Short mmCIF file of C-alpha atoms and ligand atoms in Angstrom, two decimals:
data_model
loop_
_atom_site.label_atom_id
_atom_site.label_comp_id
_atom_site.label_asym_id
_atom_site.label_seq_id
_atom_site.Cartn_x
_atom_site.Cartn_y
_atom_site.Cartn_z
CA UNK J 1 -116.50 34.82 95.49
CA UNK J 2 -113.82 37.54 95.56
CA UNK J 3 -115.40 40.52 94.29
CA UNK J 4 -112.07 41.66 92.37
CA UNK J 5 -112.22 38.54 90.49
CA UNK J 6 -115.25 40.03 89.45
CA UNK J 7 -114.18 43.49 88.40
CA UNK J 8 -111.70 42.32 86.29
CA UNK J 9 -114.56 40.22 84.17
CA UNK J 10 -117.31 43.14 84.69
CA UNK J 11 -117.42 43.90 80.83
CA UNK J 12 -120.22 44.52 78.60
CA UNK J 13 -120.46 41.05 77.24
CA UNK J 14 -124.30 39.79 75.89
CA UNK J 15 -125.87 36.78 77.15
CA UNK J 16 -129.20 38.29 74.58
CA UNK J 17 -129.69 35.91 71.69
CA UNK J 18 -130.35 38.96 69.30
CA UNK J 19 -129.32 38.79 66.21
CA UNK J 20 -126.99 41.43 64.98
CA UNK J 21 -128.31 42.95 60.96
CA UNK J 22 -124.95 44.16 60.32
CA UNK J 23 -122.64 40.85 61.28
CA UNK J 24 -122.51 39.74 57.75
CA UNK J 25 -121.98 43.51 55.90
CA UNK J 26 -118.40 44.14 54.92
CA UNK J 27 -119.16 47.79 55.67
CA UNK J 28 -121.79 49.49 57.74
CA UNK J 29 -123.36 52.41 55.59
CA UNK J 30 -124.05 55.72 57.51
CA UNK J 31 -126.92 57.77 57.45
CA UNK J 32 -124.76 60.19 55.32
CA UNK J 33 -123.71 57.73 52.83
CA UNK J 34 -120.83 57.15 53.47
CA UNK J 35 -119.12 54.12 54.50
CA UNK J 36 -117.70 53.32 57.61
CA UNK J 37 -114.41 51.14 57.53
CA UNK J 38 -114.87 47.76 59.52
CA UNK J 39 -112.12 45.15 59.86
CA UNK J 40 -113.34 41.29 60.42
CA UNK J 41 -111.45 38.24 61.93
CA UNK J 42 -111.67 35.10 62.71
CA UNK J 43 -110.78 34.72 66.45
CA UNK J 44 -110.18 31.65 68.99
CA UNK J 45 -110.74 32.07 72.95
CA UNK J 46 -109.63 29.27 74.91
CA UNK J 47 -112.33 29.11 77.86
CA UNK J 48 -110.95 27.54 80.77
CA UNK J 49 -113.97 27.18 82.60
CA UNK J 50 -115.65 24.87 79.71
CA UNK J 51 -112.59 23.69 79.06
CA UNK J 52 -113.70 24.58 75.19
CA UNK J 53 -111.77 26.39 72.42
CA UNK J 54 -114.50 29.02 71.19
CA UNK J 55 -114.62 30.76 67.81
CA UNK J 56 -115.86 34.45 67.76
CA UNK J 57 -116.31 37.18 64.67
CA UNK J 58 -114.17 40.00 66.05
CA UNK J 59 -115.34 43.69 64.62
CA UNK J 60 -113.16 46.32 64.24
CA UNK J 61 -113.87 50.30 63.83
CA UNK J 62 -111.18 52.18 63.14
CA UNK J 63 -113.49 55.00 63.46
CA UNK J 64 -113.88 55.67 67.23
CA UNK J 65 -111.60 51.97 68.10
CA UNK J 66 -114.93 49.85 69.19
CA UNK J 67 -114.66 46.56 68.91
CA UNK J 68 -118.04 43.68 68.27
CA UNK J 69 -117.85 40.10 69.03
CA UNK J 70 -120.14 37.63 67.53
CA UNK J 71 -120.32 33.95 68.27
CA UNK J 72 -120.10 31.85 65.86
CA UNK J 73 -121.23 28.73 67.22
CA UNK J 74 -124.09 29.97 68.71
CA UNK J 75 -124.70 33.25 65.83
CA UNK J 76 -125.23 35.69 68.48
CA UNK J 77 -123.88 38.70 69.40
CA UNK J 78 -121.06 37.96 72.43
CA UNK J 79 -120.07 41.73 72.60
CA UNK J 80 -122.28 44.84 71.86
CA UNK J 81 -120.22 47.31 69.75
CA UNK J 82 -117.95 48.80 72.56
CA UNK J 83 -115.29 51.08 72.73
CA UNK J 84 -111.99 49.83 74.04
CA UNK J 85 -109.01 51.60 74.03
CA UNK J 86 -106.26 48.99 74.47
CA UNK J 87 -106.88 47.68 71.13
CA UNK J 88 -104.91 49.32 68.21
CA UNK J 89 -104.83 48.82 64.27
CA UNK J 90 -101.67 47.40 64.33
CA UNK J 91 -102.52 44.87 66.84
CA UNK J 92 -104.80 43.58 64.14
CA UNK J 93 -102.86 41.02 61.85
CA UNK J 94 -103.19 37.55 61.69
CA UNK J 95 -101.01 35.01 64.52
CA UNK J 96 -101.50 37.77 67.08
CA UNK J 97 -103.00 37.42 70.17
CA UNK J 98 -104.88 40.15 71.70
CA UNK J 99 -106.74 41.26 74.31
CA UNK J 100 -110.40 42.42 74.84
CA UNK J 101 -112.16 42.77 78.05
CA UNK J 102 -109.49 40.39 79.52
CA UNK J 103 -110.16 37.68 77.07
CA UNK J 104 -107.15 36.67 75.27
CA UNK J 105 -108.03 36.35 71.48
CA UNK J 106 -106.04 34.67 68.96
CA UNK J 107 -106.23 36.09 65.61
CA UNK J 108 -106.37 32.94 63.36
CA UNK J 109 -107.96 34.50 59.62
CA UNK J 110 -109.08 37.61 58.03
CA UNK J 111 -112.51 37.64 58.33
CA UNK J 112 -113.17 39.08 54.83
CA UNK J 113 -111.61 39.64 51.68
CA UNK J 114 -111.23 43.60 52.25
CA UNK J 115 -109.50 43.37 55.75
CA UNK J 116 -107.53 41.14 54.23
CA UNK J 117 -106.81 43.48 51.34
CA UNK J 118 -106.54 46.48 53.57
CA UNK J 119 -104.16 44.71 56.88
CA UNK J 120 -103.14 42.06 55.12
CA UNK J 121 -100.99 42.47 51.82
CA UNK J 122 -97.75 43.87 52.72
CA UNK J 123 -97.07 41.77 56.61
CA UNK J 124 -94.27 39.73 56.33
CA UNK J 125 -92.40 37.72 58.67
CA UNK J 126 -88.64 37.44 59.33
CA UNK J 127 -86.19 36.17 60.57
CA UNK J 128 -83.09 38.74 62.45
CA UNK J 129 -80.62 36.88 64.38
CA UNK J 130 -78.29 39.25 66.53
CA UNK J 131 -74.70 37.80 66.56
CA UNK J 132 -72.74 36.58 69.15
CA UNK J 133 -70.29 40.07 68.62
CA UNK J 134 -73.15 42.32 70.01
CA UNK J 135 -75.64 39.81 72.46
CA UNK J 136 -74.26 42.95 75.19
CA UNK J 137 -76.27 45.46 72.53
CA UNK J 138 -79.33 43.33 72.16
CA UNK J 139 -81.27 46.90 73.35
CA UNK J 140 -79.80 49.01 70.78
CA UNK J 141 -80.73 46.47 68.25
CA UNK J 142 -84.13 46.00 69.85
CA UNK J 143 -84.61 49.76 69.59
CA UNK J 144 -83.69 50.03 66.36
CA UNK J 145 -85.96 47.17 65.32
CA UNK J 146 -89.21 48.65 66.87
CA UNK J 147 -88.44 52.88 65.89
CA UNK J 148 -88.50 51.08 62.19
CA UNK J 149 -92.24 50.00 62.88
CA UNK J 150 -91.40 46.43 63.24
CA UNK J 151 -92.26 44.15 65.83
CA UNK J 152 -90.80 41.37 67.79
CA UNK J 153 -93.42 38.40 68.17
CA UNK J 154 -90.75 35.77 68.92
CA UNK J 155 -87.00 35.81 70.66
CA UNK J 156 -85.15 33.62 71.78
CA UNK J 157 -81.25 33.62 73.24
CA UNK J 158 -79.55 30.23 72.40
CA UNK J 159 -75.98 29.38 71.91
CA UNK J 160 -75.63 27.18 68.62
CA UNK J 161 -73.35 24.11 68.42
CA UNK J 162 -71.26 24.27 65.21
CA UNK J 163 -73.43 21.76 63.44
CA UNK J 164 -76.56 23.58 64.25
CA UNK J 165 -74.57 26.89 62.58
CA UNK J 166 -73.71 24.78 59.70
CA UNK J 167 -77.15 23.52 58.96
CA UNK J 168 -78.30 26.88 59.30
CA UNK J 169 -75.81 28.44 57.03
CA UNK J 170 -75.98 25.48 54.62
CA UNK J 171 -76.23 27.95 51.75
CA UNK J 172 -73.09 29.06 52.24
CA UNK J 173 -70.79 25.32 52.36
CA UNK J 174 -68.96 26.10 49.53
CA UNK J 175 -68.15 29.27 50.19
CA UNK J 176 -64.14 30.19 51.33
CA UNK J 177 -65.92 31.91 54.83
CA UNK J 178 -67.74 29.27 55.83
CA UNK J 179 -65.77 27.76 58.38
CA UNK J 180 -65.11 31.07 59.89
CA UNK J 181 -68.52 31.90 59.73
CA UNK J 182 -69.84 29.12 61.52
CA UNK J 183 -67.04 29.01 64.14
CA UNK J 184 -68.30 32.70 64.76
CA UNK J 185 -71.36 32.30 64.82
CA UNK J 186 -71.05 29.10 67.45
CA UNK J 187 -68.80 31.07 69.84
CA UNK J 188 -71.63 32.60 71.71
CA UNK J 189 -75.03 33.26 72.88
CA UNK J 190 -77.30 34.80 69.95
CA UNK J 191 -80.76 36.02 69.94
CA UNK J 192 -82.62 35.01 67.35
CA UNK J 193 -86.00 36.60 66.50
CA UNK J 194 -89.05 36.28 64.62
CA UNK J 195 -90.17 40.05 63.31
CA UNK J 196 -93.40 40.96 61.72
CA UNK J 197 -94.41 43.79 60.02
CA UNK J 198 -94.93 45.13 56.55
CA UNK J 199 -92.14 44.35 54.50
CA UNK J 200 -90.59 42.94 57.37
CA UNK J 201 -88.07 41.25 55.24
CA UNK J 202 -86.71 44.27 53.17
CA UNK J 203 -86.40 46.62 55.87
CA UNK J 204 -84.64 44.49 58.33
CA UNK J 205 -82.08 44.22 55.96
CA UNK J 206 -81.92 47.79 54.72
CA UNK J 207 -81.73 48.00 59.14
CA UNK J 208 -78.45 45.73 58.63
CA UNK J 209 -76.86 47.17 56.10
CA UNK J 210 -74.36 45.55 53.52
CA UNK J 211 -72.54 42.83 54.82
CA UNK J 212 -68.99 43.92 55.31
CA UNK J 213 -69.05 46.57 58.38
CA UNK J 214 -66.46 49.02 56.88
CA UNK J 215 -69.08 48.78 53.74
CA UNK J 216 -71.82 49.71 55.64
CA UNK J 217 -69.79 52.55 57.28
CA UNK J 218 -69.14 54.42 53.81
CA UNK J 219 -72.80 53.63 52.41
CA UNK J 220 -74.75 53.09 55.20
CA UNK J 221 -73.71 55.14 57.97
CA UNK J 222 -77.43 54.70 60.15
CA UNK J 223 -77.23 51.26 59.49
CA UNK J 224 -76.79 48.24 62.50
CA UNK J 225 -73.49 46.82 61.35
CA UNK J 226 -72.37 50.63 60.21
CA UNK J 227 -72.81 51.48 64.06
CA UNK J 228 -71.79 48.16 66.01
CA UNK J 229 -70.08 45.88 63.39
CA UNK J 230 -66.56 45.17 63.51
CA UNK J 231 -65.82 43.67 60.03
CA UNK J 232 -67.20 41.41 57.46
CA UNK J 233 -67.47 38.08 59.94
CA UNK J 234 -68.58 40.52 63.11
CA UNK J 235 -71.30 42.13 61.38
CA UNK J 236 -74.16 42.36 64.20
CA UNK J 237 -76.50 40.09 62.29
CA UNK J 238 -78.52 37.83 60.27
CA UNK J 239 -81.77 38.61 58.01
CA UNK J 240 -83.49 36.46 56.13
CA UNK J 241 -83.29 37.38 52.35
CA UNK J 242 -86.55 36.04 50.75
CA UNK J 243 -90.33 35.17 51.85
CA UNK J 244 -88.69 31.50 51.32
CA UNK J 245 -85.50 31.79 53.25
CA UNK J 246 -87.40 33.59 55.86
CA UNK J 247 -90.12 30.41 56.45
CA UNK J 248 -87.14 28.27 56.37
CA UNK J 249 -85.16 30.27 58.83
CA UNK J 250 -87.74 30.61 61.02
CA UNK J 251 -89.03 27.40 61.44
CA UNK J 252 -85.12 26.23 62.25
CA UNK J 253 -85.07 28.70 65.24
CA UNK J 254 -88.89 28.23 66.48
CA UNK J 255 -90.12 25.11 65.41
CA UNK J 256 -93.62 24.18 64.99
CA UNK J 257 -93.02 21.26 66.90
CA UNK J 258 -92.39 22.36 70.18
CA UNK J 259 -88.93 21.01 72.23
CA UNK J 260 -87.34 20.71 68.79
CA UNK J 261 -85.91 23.80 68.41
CA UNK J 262 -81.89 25.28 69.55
CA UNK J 263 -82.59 25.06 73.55
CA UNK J 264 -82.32 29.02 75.86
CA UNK J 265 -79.15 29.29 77.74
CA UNK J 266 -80.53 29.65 81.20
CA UNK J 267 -77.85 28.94 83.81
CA UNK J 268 -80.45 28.56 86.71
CA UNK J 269 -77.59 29.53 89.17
CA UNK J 270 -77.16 33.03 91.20
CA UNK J 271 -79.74 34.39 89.16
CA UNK J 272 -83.05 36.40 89.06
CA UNK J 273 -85.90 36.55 87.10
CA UNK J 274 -87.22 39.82 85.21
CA UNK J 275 -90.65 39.90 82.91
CA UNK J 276 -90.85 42.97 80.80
CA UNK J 277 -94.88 42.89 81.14
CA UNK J 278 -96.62 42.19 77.56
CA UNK J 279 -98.51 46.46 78.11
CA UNK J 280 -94.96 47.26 78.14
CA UNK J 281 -94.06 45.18 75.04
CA UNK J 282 -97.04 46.70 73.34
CA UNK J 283 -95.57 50.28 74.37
CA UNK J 284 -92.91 49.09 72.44
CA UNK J 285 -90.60 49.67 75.39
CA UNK J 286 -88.86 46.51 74.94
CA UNK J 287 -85.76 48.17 73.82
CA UNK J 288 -85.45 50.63 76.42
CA UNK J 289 -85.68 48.52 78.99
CA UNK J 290 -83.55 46.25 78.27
CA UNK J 291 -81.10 48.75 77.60
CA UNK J 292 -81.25 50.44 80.58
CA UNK J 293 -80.73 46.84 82.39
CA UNK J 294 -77.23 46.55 80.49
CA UNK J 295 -76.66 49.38 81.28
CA UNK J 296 -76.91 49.08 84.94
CA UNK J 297 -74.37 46.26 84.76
CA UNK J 298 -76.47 43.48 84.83
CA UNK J 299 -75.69 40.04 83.01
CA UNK J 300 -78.63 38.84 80.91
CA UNK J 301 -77.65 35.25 80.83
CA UNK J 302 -81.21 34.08 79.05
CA UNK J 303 -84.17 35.95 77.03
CA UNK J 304 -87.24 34.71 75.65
CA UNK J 305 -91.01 35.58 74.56
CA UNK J 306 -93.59 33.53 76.28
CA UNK J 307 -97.23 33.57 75.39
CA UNK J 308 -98.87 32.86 79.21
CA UNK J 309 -101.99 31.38 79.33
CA UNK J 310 -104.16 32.18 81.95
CA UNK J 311 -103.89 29.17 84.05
CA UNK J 312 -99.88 29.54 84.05
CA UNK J 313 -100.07 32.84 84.94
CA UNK J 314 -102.33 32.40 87.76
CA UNK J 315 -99.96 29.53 89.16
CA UNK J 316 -96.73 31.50 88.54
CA UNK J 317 -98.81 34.32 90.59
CA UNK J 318 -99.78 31.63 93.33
CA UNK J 319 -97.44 33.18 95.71
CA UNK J 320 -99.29 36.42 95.42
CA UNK J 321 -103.22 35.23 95.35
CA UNK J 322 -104.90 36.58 98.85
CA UNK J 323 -101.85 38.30 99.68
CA UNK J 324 -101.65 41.05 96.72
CA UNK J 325 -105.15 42.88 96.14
CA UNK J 326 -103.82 43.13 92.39
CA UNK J 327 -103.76 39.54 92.56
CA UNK J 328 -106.33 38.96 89.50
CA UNK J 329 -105.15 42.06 87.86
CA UNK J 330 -101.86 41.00 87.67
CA UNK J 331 -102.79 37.38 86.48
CA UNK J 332 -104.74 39.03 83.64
CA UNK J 333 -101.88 41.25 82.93
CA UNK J 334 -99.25 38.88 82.55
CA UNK J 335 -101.50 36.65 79.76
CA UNK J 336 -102.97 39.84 77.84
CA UNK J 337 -100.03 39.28 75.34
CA UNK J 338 -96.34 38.58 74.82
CA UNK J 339 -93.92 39.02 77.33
CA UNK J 340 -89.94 38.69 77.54
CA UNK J 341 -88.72 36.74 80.46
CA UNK J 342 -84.75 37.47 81.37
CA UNK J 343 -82.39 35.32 83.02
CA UNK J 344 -80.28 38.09 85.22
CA UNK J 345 -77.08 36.36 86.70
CA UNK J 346 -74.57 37.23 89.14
CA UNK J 347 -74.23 36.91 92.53
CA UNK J 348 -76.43 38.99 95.13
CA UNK J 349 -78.76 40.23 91.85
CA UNK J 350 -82.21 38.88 93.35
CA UNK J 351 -82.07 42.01 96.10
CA UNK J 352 -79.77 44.66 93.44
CA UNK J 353 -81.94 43.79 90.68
CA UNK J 354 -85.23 44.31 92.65
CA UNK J 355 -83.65 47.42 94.21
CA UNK J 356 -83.21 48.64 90.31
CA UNK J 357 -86.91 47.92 89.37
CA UNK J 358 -87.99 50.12 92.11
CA UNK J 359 -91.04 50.07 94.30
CA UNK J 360 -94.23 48.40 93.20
CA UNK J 361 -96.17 51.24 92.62
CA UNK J 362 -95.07 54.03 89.81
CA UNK J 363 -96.25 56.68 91.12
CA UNK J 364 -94.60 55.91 94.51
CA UNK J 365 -91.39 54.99 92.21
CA UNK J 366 -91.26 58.32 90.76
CA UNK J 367 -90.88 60.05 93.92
CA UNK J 368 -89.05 57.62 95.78
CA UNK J 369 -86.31 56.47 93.34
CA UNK J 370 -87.12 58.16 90.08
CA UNK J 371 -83.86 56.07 88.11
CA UNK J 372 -85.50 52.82 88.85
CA UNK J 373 -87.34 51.04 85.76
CA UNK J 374 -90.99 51.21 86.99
CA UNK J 375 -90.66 55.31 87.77
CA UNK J 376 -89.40 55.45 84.29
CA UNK J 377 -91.74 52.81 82.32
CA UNK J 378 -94.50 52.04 84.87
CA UNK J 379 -98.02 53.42 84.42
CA UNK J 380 -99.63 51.94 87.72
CA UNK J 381 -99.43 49.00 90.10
CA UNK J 382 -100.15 46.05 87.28
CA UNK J 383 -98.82 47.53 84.43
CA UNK J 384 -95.60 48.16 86.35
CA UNK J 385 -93.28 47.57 83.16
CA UNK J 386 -91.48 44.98 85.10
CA UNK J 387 -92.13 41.93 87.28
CA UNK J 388 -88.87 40.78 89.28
CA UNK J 389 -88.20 38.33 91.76
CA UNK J 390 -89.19 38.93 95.54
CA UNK J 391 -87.47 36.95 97.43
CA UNK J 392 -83.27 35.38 96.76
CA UNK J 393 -84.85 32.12 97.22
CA UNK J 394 -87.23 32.34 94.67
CA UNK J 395 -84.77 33.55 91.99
CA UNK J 396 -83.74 30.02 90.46
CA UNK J 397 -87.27 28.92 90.76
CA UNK J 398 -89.16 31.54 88.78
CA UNK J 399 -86.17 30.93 86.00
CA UNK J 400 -87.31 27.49 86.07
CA UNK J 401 -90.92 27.93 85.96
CA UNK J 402 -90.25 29.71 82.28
CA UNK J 403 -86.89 27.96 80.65
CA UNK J 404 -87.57 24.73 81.90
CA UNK J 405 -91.39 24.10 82.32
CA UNK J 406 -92.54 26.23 79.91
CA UNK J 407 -89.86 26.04 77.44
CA UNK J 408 -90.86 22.49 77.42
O1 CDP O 1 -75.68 38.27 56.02
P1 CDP O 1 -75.98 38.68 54.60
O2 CDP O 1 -77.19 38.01 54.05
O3 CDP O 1 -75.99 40.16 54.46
O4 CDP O 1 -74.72 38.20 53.73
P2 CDP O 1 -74.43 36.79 53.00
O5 CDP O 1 -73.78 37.09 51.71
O6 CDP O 1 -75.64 35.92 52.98
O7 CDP O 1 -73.35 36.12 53.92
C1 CDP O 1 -73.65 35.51 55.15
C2 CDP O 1 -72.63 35.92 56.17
O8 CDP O 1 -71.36 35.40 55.82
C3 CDP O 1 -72.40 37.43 56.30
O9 CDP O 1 -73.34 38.06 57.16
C4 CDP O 1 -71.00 37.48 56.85
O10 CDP O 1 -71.04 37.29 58.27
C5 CDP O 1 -70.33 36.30 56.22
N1 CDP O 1 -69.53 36.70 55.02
C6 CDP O 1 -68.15 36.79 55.12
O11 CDP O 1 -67.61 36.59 56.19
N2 CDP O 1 -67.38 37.17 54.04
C7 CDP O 1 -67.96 37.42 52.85
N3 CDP O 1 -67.19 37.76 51.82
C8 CDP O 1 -69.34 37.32 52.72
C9 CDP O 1 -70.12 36.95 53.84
MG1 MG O 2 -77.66 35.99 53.60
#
């Protein structure tokens, strides 16, 4: 068995069948008295060795960050209270996936009625479409969106047809902009995403600003469409006005059906492939990066999230296993949480665009060719910031393995 393999599952996991006194407390009372805050959920780990969907308590201690892990099939412990540092607070709400100890958990229900209280009451979910006028200035927005405290759990570039704009601005059919509206909104690529955070809705649209650009300008001057709109048709973008509109909107853009949703615009021609890895998502580097990619010139012809499951990582990775010692690092990497996946088009960008992420390692980066996007967002050889393609060959291939097999 490869011993790195190993490593990478070495973690203080239980096999012990004791039971744990405090599993069913909603707080654990010190010796002093006082209480100590613990958050409960309700988690789901797909185990692909059993092939079985397994259902754990998952303990939170804001405290010193430990996390517990009880099993609720079995009522044993699964994970002695541990500290882990790549969990956070706000990694806690419920349709998240994290990760502990390279397990990827999905956060399905508050696991009492004061975490629910507590994390709970004011996360919303929206939806914030960027317009076709400013696709180029998806960064900026994308900056924006995350120094507000939100964060981006789906995104999606797609092009609509003119029905598919009309059906989404239904509300509006009567209204004398309508046509213009939907024509504009047709004309191009847009990214629609899903944000989450509290009052998600509210402050995406106090992000926007009023409507009409020169509006926004005079009242609004921080605002989105104050700083890239161009009137009230070119106004940067789309937020969902109500916990109603916002459910609607969202399921229009990312169905809960899969395949039935507005398709990615992936070309799949003279083209690379770039994944801003999920550690640098959680950095909330999104932005940044993809900013600095525009700004080099490149052409992002197709964006999207992608929640990888192990076993699609490890075959995307295939290339890699025996060759790359990080092989089972990177697998576990790449499925520890979102990631965006780019499109990058334009002829000769497989061996530019890898010459722009820089070498492998960071730290090698940093002295080498400090510009490049791992010396400025890597932290070491897996968390990298970015994967890109190796080899020109590859390039249409790795675009397909994401907008066309996984974007099923
Ligand atoms: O987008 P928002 O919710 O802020 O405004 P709305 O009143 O729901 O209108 C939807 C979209 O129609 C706006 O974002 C504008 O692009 C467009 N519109 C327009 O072109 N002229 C108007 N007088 C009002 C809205
Ligand atoms: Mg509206």
């Amino acid at each position: 068995m490869d011993r790195r393999q190993e490593s990478t599952l070495d973690v203080p996991f239980t096999d012990t069948n004791t039971q744990s006194p405090s599993i069913h407390l909603t707080y654990l009372t010190l010796d002093c008295g006082m209480k100590e805050d613990r958050y409960a959920f309700l988690a789901e780990w797909y185990d692909p060795t059993a092939a079985l969907l397994r259902r754990y308590q998952l303990f939170y201690y804001p405290k010193d960050g430990s996390v517990e892990m009880f099993d609720v099939k079995n009522q044993r412990i699964f994970l002695r209270r541990t500290k882990y540092e790549d969990l956070h607070q706000e990694d806690l709400f419920i349709g998240n996936r994290v990760n502990v100890f390279s397990r990827q958990l999905n956060l399905i229900e508050y696991g009492d009625q004061y975490t629910a209280n507590k994390l709970g009451s004011k996360k919303e979910r929206t939806l914030a479409v960027v317009k076709p006028d400013v696709v180029t200035k998806i960064g900026d927005v994308l900056e924006l969106i995350y120094s507000s405290n939100l964060i981006v759990t789906k995104a999606k570039m797609t092009k609509l047809t003119w029905s598919q704009a009309a059906d989404f601005y239904m509300e509006h059919q009567t209204k004398p902009f309508f046509n213009n509206l939907v024509q504009f909104v047709s004309s191009g690529p847009v990214v629609a995403m899903e944000l989450m955070g509290d009052e998600a809705i509210s402050i995406w649209r106090r992000l926007l600003g009023p409507a009409d650009s020169a509006v926004a300008r005079r009242e609004a001057p921080q605002s989105v469409r104050a700083q890239f709109g161009t009137d009230g048709i070119k106004n940067v973008g789309h937020g969902s006005d109500s916990l109603a509109a916002a459910a609607r909107e969202l399921e229009f853009f990312f169905p809960s059906k899969i395949g039935h949703g507005p398709s990615n615009t992936a070309i799949f021609t003279d083209c690379t492939c770039c994944i801003i890895k999920p550690h640098a998502i959680s950095e909330g580097l999104t932005g940044k990066i993809v900013n600095s990619i525009s700004s080099a010139g490149f052409e992002i012809s197709a964006l999207q999230m992608f929640n990888v499951d192990r076993a699609n990582a490890e075959e995307f990775y295939e290339v890699y296993k025996g060759v790359v010692t990080e092989y089972p690092s990177m697998v576990t990497e790449l499925c520890s949480g979102p990631c965006m996946v780019l499109e990058i088009h334009g002829t000769d960008t497989p061996k530019s665009f890898r010459e722009f992420c820089g070498p492998a390692d960071p730290e090698i980066a940093r002295h080498l060719r400090p510009t490049t996007l791992r010396a400025l967002y890597g932290k070491d050889k897996v968390k990298n910031a970015v994967h890109c393609t190796d080899l020109a060959e590859d390039g249409v291939l790795e675009v397909q393995y994401f907008f066309k097999i996984l974007d099923g």
